[in-house]
């Protein structure tokens, strides 16, 4: 452990550096609404990493911090029988889960906007598993969407076997599942012997949305596997894979190791999740990001701006003129998401756990001009 003087000195230095770089970034560079992982991590994590730096711990996730974090997650989902594994990122989590669950002839089902379909360089297909694509305007899947897929894959054994339904909450379009929707989907999957896997890269934002009636406990009850994303909600890196279906727990650790995800210094992930799960910090950070996005959304609605999808999380997709895009681009960074016509496009704005009132107010001020 660091002695008290050294620890306090390092803490002061960290605070000074943080203030300096925040000042430099805000006043000398464009503020980014491109993603929710532009910043490093919440100060509690940095302090915990610093304070525990010289503690000797077991490797490969057997350290005290990882074990305590796993127990804390089990308490929050109220399922002591779930297995939990920490990995470094979302694509890694998706790849390991899907490739380990499916037999060589089985495939996954995803909405057309799904991350595994569009943003992971064919990682799932590279393992030999096809992804069946379902068009979805709001990024969500419903039993009625999946039924035609199952009906069209009855030419056994000449077609791949649909076996896993991949969803995300919140979705790539910022929309969320309510309890009724997830219950219906879960029941349908059980009746049709399909695994239900939830990508939780932005799970905190989905669960703390002002219109959400879902809880972490309910997600664990209704899915076979899901993960809790920290990379996009205050962590340096890290996702916590939660396996609720005990049939899928057997030998899962071998897949973690084989895919290069078992860190020797697993404490790096364990410490982060331990800090994020304490006192509901994880959910407080997500709610802050949502609240900041809603301030911008409401300001745009007052100006009569329409949106590509009606979202209540930290992602919003306003449809604005090319002239407005050029004006906003002078001060802010964001993605032009979809061309609507020659004069208008939908842009994507994402707020984070650290998006300040100053940045939001500045955006709204320029918008109003």
Tab-separated table of C-alpha atoms in Angstrom:
chain	number	residue	atom	x	y	z
A	1	UNK	CA	0.000	0.000	0.000
A	2	UNK	CA	1.126	3.581	-0.604
A	3	UNK	CA	1.932	5.517	2.554
A	4	UNK	CA	-0.546	8.258	3.431
A	5	UNK	CA	1.620	11.182	2.296
A	6	UNK	CA	2.479	9.623	-1.069
A	7	UNK	CA	-1.148	8.664	-1.685
A	8	UNK	CA	-2.425	12.178	-0.912
A	9	UNK	CA	0.302	13.740	-3.072
A	10	UNK	CA	-0.589	11.543	-6.036
A	11	UNK	CA	-4.277	12.290	-5.501
A	12	UNK	CA	-3.618	16.042	-5.652
A	13	UNK	CA	-1.503	15.586	-8.785
A	14	UNK	CA	-4.238	13.568	-10.463
A	15	UNK	CA	-6.805	16.242	-9.647
A	16	UNK	CA	-4.567	19.008	-10.996
A	17	UNK	CA	-3.875	17.131	-14.233
A	18	UNK	CA	-7.560	16.375	-14.673
A	19	UNK	CA	-8.559	20.026	-14.234
A	20	UNK	CA	-5.803	21.206	-16.579
A	21	UNK	CA	-6.693	18.840	-19.386
A	22	UNK	CA	-10.420	19.498	-18.998
A	23	UNK	CA	-9.723	23.229	-19.317
A	24	UNK	CA	-7.426	22.712	-22.312
A	25	UNK	CA	-9.846	20.382	-24.070
A	26	UNK	CA	-12.927	22.529	-23.622
A	27	UNK	CA	-11.396	25.859	-24.587
A	28	UNK	CA	-8.824	24.772	-27.163
A	29	UNK	CA	-10.494	21.864	-28.947
A	30	UNK	CA	-13.914	20.939	-30.278
A	31	UNK	CA	-16.106	19.178	-27.763
A	32	UNK	CA	-16.952	15.681	-28.957
A	33	UNK	CA	-20.453	14.223	-29.015
A	34	UNK	CA	-19.181	11.331	-31.164
A	35	UNK	CA	-19.192	8.670	-28.459
A	36	UNK	CA	-19.370	7.982	-24.732
A	37	UNK	CA	-15.826	6.706	-24.275
A	38	UNK	CA	-13.744	9.762	-25.226
A	39	UNK	CA	-12.843	10.392	-21.588
A	40	UNK	CA	-10.712	8.060	-19.487
A	41	UNK	CA	-12.618	6.848	-16.452
A	42	UNK	CA	-14.327	7.997	-13.275
A	43	UNK	CA	-11.851	9.323	-10.656
A	44	UNK	CA	-12.949	6.673	-8.140
A	45	UNK	CA	-11.424	4.043	-10.408
A	46	UNK	CA	-8.147	5.909	-10.784
A	47	UNK	CA	-7.930	6.355	-7.029
A	48	UNK	CA	-8.669	2.696	-6.383
A	49	UNK	CA	-6.073	1.582	-8.941
A	50	UNK	CA	-3.517	3.882	-7.359
A	51	UNK	CA	-4.342	2.930	-3.795
A	52	UNK	CA	-4.121	-0.828	-4.498
A	53	UNK	CA	-1.198	-0.632	-6.912
A	54	UNK	CA	1.378	-2.325	-4.677
A	55	UNK	CA	-0.935	-5.000	-3.276
A	56	UNK	CA	0.118	-8.468	-4.365
A	57	UNK	CA	-2.832	-10.413	-5.720
A	58	UNK	CA	-3.534	-13.672	-7.530
A	59	UNK	CA	-3.719	-13.473	-11.305
A	60	UNK	CA	-6.262	-14.376	-13.979
A	61	UNK	CA	-9.302	-12.958	-12.215
A	62	UNK	CA	-8.706	-14.728	-8.902
A	63	UNK	CA	-7.724	-11.505	-7.134
A	64	UNK	CA	-9.752	-10.286	-4.171
A	65	UNK	CA	-11.163	-7.305	-6.103
A	66	UNK	CA	-12.526	-9.386	-8.976
A	67	UNK	CA	-14.042	-11.946	-6.606
A	68	UNK	CA	-15.693	-9.206	-4.539
A	69	UNK	CA	-16.992	-7.457	-7.648
A	70	UNK	CA	-18.541	-10.695	-8.916
A	71	UNK	CA	-20.321	-11.265	-5.610
A	72	UNK	CA	-21.607	-7.694	-5.669
A	73	UNK	CA	-23.028	-8.185	-9.168
A	74	UNK	CA	-24.686	-11.442	-8.077
A	75	UNK	CA	-26.312	-9.583	-5.203
A	76	UNK	CA	-27.647	-6.909	-7.546
A	77	UNK	CA	-29.117	-9.426	-10.002
A	78	UNK	CA	-30.313	-11.597	-7.075
A	79	UNK	CA	-28.925	-14.744	-8.670
A	80	UNK	CA	-26.099	-16.452	-6.752
A	81	UNK	CA	-25.972	-19.183	-9.398
A	82	UNK	CA	-24.946	-16.928	-12.285
A	83	UNK	CA	-21.367	-17.149	-13.536
A	84	UNK	CA	-19.518	-13.896	-14.215
A	85	UNK	CA	-16.455	-13.252	-16.348
A	86	UNK	CA	-14.684	-9.957	-16.981
A	87	UNK	CA	-13.347	-9.202	-20.463
A	88	UNK	CA	-11.870	-6.079	-21.963
A	89	UNK	CA	-14.411	-4.978	-24.592
A	90	UNK	CA	-17.796	-5.400	-26.243
A	91	UNK	CA	-16.675	-7.017	-29.490
A	92	UNK	CA	-14.615	-9.473	-27.470
A	93	UNK	CA	-17.635	-10.275	-25.308
A	94	UNK	CA	-19.905	-10.806	-28.311
A	95	UNK	CA	-17.345	-12.955	-30.092
A	96	UNK	CA	-16.625	-15.198	-27.106
A	97	UNK	CA	-20.262	-15.636	-26.083
A	98	UNK	CA	-21.639	-16.426	-29.522
A	99	UNK	CA	-18.773	-18.621	-30.713
A	100	UNK	CA	-18.801	-20.644	-27.492
A	101	UNK	CA	-22.562	-21.175	-27.359
A	102	UNK	CA	-23.215	-22.190	-30.954
A	103	UNK	CA	-22.437	-25.490	-32.613
A	104	UNK	CA	-20.665	-25.211	-36.009
A	105	UNK	CA	-23.937	-25.479	-37.971
A	106	UNK	CA	-25.903	-22.997	-35.835
A	107	UNK	CA	-26.374	-19.267	-36.397
A	108	UNK	CA	-27.408	-16.038	-34.699
A	109	UNK	CA	-30.377	-13.772	-35.406
A	110	UNK	CA	-29.872	-10.009	-35.241
A	111	UNK	CA	-31.667	-6.797	-36.099
A	112	UNK	CA	-30.284	-5.083	-39.189
A	113	UNK	CA	-28.773	-2.399	-36.952
A	114	UNK	CA	-27.089	-4.928	-34.649
A	115	UNK	CA	-23.492	-4.237	-33.642
A	116	UNK	CA	-22.388	-7.785	-34.495
A	117	UNK	CA	-23.729	-7.301	-38.006
A	118	UNK	CA	-22.293	-3.903	-38.864
A	119	UNK	CA	-19.466	-2.876	-36.586
A	120	UNK	CA	-17.332	-5.880	-35.702
A	121	UNK	CA	-15.493	-6.611	-38.965
A	122	UNK	CA	-17.300	-9.898	-39.463
A	123	UNK	CA	-15.944	-11.243	-36.155
A	124	UNK	CA	-18.839	-13.658	-35.690
A	125	UNK	CA	-18.796	-14.874	-39.289
A	126	UNK	CA	-15.034	-15.390	-38.995
A	127	UNK	CA	-15.759	-18.079	-36.391
A	128	UNK	CA	-17.946	-19.887	-38.942
A	129	UNK	CA	-21.351	-18.715	-37.702
A	130	UNK	CA	-23.805	-16.983	-40.027
A	131	UNK	CA	-25.878	-14.017	-38.826
A	132	UNK	CA	-29.467	-13.859	-40.074
A	133	UNK	CA	-30.531	-10.261	-40.591
A	134	UNK	CA	-33.975	-8.890	-39.670
A	135	UNK	CA	-34.947	-5.388	-40.775
A	136	UNK	CA	-36.001	-3.269	-37.813
A	137	UNK	CA	-36.792	0.436	-37.873
A	138	UNK	CA	-36.331	0.877	-34.132
A	139	UNK	CA	-33.450	-1.557	-33.673
A	140	UNK	CA	-35.511	-4.002	-31.587
A	141	UNK	CA	-36.611	-7.571	-32.243
A	142	UNK	CA	-40.031	-9.055	-31.479
A	143	UNK	CA	-41.374	-12.629	-31.762
A	144	UNK	CA	-43.332	-11.633	-34.870
A	145	UNK	CA	-40.026	-10.626	-36.518
A	146	UNK	CA	-38.355	-13.936	-35.743
A	147	UNK	CA	-41.178	-16.326	-36.722
A	148	UNK	CA	-40.629	-15.922	-40.518
A	149	UNK	CA	-36.914	-16.611	-40.052
A	150	UNK	CA	-37.647	-19.879	-38.276
A	151	UNK	CA	-40.251	-20.850	-40.871
A	152	UNK	CA	-37.786	-20.197	-43.692
A	153	UNK	CA	-35.107	-22.413	-42.157
A	154	UNK	CA	-36.848	-25.773	-42.086
A	155	UNK	CA	-34.928	-27.395	-44.921
A	156	UNK	CA	-32.980	-29.638	-42.573
A	157	UNK	CA	-30.032	-30.298	-42.805
A	158	UNK	CA	-29.393	-28.052	-45.806
A	159	UNK	CA	-29.732	-24.721	-44.020
A	160	UNK	CA	-28.084	-23.293	-40.944
A	161	UNK	CA	-29.993	-23.770	-37.696
A	162	UNK	CA	-31.160	-20.536	-35.969
A	163	UNK	CA	-30.178	-20.920	-32.328
A	164	UNK	CA	-29.329	-17.552	-30.735
A	165	UNK	CA	-31.248	-14.283	-30.690
A	166	UNK	CA	-28.947	-11.281	-30.286
A	167	UNK	CA	-30.416	-8.047	-28.929
A	168	UNK	CA	-28.950	-4.940	-27.313
A	169	UNK	CA	-30.303	-2.597	-24.659
A	170	UNK	CA	-30.047	0.189	-25.375
A	171	UNK	CA	-29.967	-0.522	-29.115
A	172	UNK	CA	-27.721	1.038	-31.729
A	173	UNK	CA	-30.534	3.550	-32.292
A	174	UNK	CA	-30.814	4.439	-28.615
A	175	UNK	CA	-34.157	2.662	-28.149
A	176	UNK	CA	-34.866	0.332	-25.230
A	177	UNK	CA	-36.876	-2.756	-24.360
A	178	UNK	CA	-39.587	-2.539	-21.722
A	179	UNK	CA	-40.373	-5.405	-19.359
A	180	UNK	CA	-43.336	-6.662	-21.381
A	181	UNK	CA	-41.326	-6.768	-24.604
A	182	UNK	CA	-38.440	-8.625	-23.005
A	183	UNK	CA	-40.777	-11.075	-21.270
A	184	UNK	CA	-42.510	-11.879	-24.554
A	185	UNK	CA	-39.195	-12.335	-26.334
A	186	UNK	CA	-37.803	-14.498	-23.534
A	187	UNK	CA	-40.877	-16.741	-23.511
A	188	UNK	CA	-40.752	-17.078	-27.293
A	189	UNK	CA	-37.085	-18.047	-27.215
A	190	UNK	CA	-37.671	-20.706	-24.554
A	191	UNK	CA	-40.615	-22.147	-26.486
A	192	UNK	CA	-38.504	-22.370	-29.640
A	193	UNK	CA	-35.303	-23.542	-27.927
A	194	UNK	CA	-33.410	-20.372	-28.783
A	195	UNK	CA	-30.814	-18.712	-26.582
A	196	UNK	CA	-31.448	-15.060	-25.737
A	197	UNK	CA	-28.280	-12.960	-25.522
A	198	UNK	CA	-28.346	-9.264	-24.606
A	199	UNK	CA	-25.492	-6.961	-25.580
A	200	UNK	CA	-25.181	-4.598	-22.632
A	201	UNK	CA	-22.528	-2.201	-23.884
A	202	UNK	CA	-24.944	0.607	-22.928
A	203	UNK	CA	-27.037	-1.371	-20.447
A	204	UNK	CA	-26.729	1.297	-17.773
A	205	UNK	CA	-28.200	3.899	-20.101
A	206	UNK	CA	-31.034	1.579	-21.070
A	207	UNK	CA	-31.991	0.737	-17.495
A	208	UNK	CA	-31.845	4.341	-16.229
A	209	UNK	CA	-33.850	5.818	-19.089
A	210	UNK	CA	-36.781	7.878	-17.840
A	211	UNK	CA	-39.212	5.550	-19.642
A	212	UNK	CA	-37.580	2.261	-18.592
A	213	UNK	CA	-39.374	-0.179	-16.285
A	214	UNK	CA	-36.647	-2.819	-16.542
A	215	UNK	CA	-34.210	-3.668	-13.764
A	216	UNK	CA	-30.866	-5.439	-13.742
A	217	UNK	CA	-32.518	-8.257	-11.800
A	218	UNK	CA	-35.207	-8.659	-14.472
A	219	UNK	CA	-32.635	-8.722	-17.280
A	220	UNK	CA	-30.835	-11.567	-15.503
A	221	UNK	CA	-34.105	-13.427	-15.064
A	222	UNK	CA	-35.156	-13.177	-18.714
A	223	UNK	CA	-31.890	-13.750	-20.608
A	224	UNK	CA	-29.590	-16.734	-20.952
A	225	UNK	CA	-26.553	-14.469	-21.121
A	226	UNK	CA	-26.033	-10.715	-21.016
A	227	UNK	CA	-23.188	-8.390	-20.217
A	228	UNK	CA	-22.723	-5.186	-18.260
A	229	UNK	CA	-20.711	-2.625	-20.200
A	230	UNK	CA	-18.234	-0.385	-18.400
A	231	UNK	CA	-16.216	0.922	-21.360
A	232	UNK	CA	-19.043	3.284	-22.336
A	233	UNK	CA	-20.073	4.149	-18.813
A	234	UNK	CA	-17.186	5.379	-16.716
A	235	UNK	CA	-14.703	2.528	-16.958
A	236	UNK	CA	-11.303	2.494	-18.615
A	237	UNK	CA	-12.111	-0.827	-20.254
A	238	UNK	CA	-14.250	-3.785	-19.378
A	239	UNK	CA	-17.472	-5.725	-19.788
A	240	UNK	CA	-18.895	-8.226	-17.293
A	241	UNK	CA	-20.369	-11.319	-18.975
A	242	UNK	CA	-23.188	-12.775	-16.861
A	243	UNK	CA	-24.232	-16.363	-17.664
A	244	UNK	CA	-27.641	-17.188	-16.180
A	245	UNK	CA	-28.369	-20.417	-18.061
A	246	UNK	CA	-26.477	-23.059	-16.101
A	247	UNK	CA	-26.284	-25.351	-19.143
A	248	UNK	CA	-24.084	-22.742	-20.827
A	249	UNK	CA	-21.762	-22.257	-17.869
A	250	UNK	CA	-19.865	-25.511	-18.282
A	251	UNK	CA	-16.307	-25.011	-19.536
A	252	UNK	CA	-16.973	-21.379	-20.500
A	253	UNK	CA	-13.670	-20.344	-18.926
A	254	UNK	CA	-11.807	-22.323	-21.589
A	255	UNK	CA	-13.300	-20.040	-24.248
A	256	UNK	CA	-12.195	-16.946	-22.342
A	257	UNK	CA	-8.631	-18.215	-22.261
A	258	UNK	CA	-8.572	-19.524	-25.839
A	259	UNK	CA	-9.773	-16.202	-27.241
A	260	UNK	CA	-7.048	-14.266	-25.393
A	261	UNK	CA	-9.423	-12.561	-22.966
A	262	UNK	CA	-8.138	-13.992	-19.688
A	263	UNK	CA	-5.909	-11.215	-18.369
A	264	UNK	CA	-3.018	-12.146	-16.106
A	265	UNK	CA	-3.654	-8.859	-14.314
A	266	UNK	CA	-7.380	-9.452	-14.024
A	267	UNK	CA	-7.408	-7.041	-11.093
A	268	UNK	CA	-7.502	-4.214	-13.651
A	269	UNK	CA	-11.054	-5.229	-14.564
A	270	UNK	CA	-12.138	-6.365	-11.123
A	271	UNK	CA	-11.220	-3.087	-9.433
A	272	UNK	CA	-13.175	-1.111	-12.006
A	273	UNK	CA	-16.367	-3.126	-11.602
A	274	UNK	CA	-16.029	-3.097	-7.841
A	275	UNK	CA	-15.925	0.705	-7.861
A	276	UNK	CA	-18.717	1.059	-10.407
A	277	UNK	CA	-21.052	-1.289	-8.527
A	278	UNK	CA	-20.481	0.413	-5.175
A	279	UNK	CA	-23.289	2.767	-4.142
A	280	UNK	CA	-24.851	2.386	-7.615
A	281	UNK	CA	-22.180	4.589	-9.195
A	282	UNK	CA	-22.662	2.695	-12.470
A	283	UNK	CA	-26.317	3.676	-12.694
A	284	UNK	CA	-25.765	7.237	-11.485
A	285	UNK	CA	-23.208	7.823	-14.243
A	286	UNK	CA	-25.562	6.410	-16.884
A	287	UNK	CA	-28.438	8.557	-15.663
A	288	UNK	CA	-26.250	11.655	-15.877
A	289	UNK	CA	-25.446	10.854	-19.513
A	290	UNK	CA	-29.134	10.327	-20.284
A	291	UNK	CA	-30.147	13.571	-18.565
A	292	UNK	CA	-27.607	15.579	-20.572
A	293	UNK	CA	-28.861	14.085	-23.836
A	294	UNK	CA	-32.467	14.864	-22.911
A	295	UNK	CA	-31.563	18.534	-22.327
A	296	UNK	CA	-30.308	18.752	-25.891
A	297	UNK	CA	-33.249	16.752	-27.221
A	298	UNK	CA	-35.797	19.016	-25.519
A	299	UNK	CA	-34.042	22.150	-26.794
A	300	UNK	CA	-34.182	20.771	-30.333
A	301	UNK	CA	-37.839	19.784	-30.001
A	302	UNK	CA	-38.637	23.354	-28.973
A	303	UNK	CA	-37.179	24.468	-32.303
A	304	UNK	CA	-39.403	21.986	-34.156
A	305	UNK	CA	-36.555	19.620	-35.036
A	306	UNK	CA	-37.628	16.048	-35.747
A	307	UNK	CA	-35.709	12.884	-34.885
A	308	UNK	CA	-34.818	9.682	-36.722
A	309	UNK	CA	-35.983	7.672	-33.685
A	310	UNK	CA	-37.638	8.675	-30.434
A	311	UNK	CA	-34.967	7.905	-27.848
A	312	UNK	CA	-34.686	8.507	-24.120
A	313	UNK	CA	-31.099	7.391	-23.570
A	314	UNK	CA	-27.756	9.086	-24.155
A	315	UNK	CA	-28.042	8.729	-27.944
A	316	UNK	CA	-30.206	11.091	-29.982
A	317	UNK	CA	-30.583	11.354	-33.760
A	318	UNK	CA	-31.920	14.787	-34.771
A	319	UNK	CA	-32.679	15.510	-38.424
A	320	UNK	CA	-31.143	18.875	-39.272
A	321	UNK	CA	-30.268	20.939	-42.315
A	322	UNK	CA	-26.860	20.787	-43.931
A	323	UNK	CA	-26.437	24.459	-43.008
A	324	UNK	CA	-26.988	23.661	-39.336
A	325	UNK	CA	-24.588	20.715	-39.566
A	326	UNK	CA	-21.886	23.039	-40.907
A	327	UNK	CA	-22.500	25.593	-38.157
A	328	UNK	CA	-22.482	23.049	-35.330
A	329	UNK	CA	-19.393	21.338	-36.780
A	330	UNK	CA	-17.389	24.499	-36.192
A	331	UNK	CA	-17.638	23.943	-32.422
A	332	UNK	CA	-18.509	20.274	-31.955
A	333	UNK	CA	-17.677	16.819	-33.269
A	334	UNK	CA	-20.444	14.331	-34.090
A	335	UNK	CA	-21.364	11.782	-36.738
A	336	UNK	CA	-23.588	12.502	-39.712
A	337	UNK	CA	-25.593	9.321	-39.347
A	338	UNK	CA	-27.974	9.103	-42.303
A	339	UNK	CA	-28.745	11.247	-45.341
A	340	UNK	CA	-32.449	12.075	-45.476
A	341	UNK	CA	-32.513	14.135	-48.696
A	342	UNK	CA	-30.368	16.704	-50.475
A	343	UNK	CA	-30.859	19.291	-47.736
A	344	UNK	CA	-31.246	17.307	-44.510
A	345	UNK	CA	-29.409	14.550	-42.651
A	346	UNK	CA	-29.748	12.792	-39.311
A	347	UNK	CA	-26.810	13.329	-36.998
A	348	UNK	CA	-25.918	11.257	-33.941
A	349	UNK	CA	-25.188	13.017	-30.663
A	350	UNK	CA	-23.954	10.955	-27.703
A	351	UNK	CA	-23.425	12.243	-24.193
A	352	UNK	CA	-21.267	10.529	-21.594
A	353	UNK	CA	-20.943	10.073	-17.837
A	354	UNK	CA	-18.683	13.146	-17.882
A	355	UNK	CA	-20.546	15.479	-20.265
A	356	UNK	CA	-20.675	18.813	-18.447
A	357	UNK	CA	-23.506	21.320	-18.152
A	358	UNK	CA	-21.151	23.828	-19.762
A	359	UNK	CA	-20.773	21.712	-22.910
A	360	UNK	CA	-24.524	21.105	-23.160
A	361	UNK	CA	-25.416	24.753	-22.562
A	362	UNK	CA	-22.851	25.865	-25.144
A	363	UNK	CA	-24.361	23.478	-27.696
A	364	UNK	CA	-27.887	24.737	-27.001
A	365	UNK	CA	-26.743	28.366	-27.159
A	366	UNK	CA	-25.204	27.882	-30.616
A	367	UNK	CA	-28.272	25.917	-31.689
A	368	UNK	CA	-30.559	28.762	-30.702
A	369	UNK	CA	-28.496	31.286	-32.650
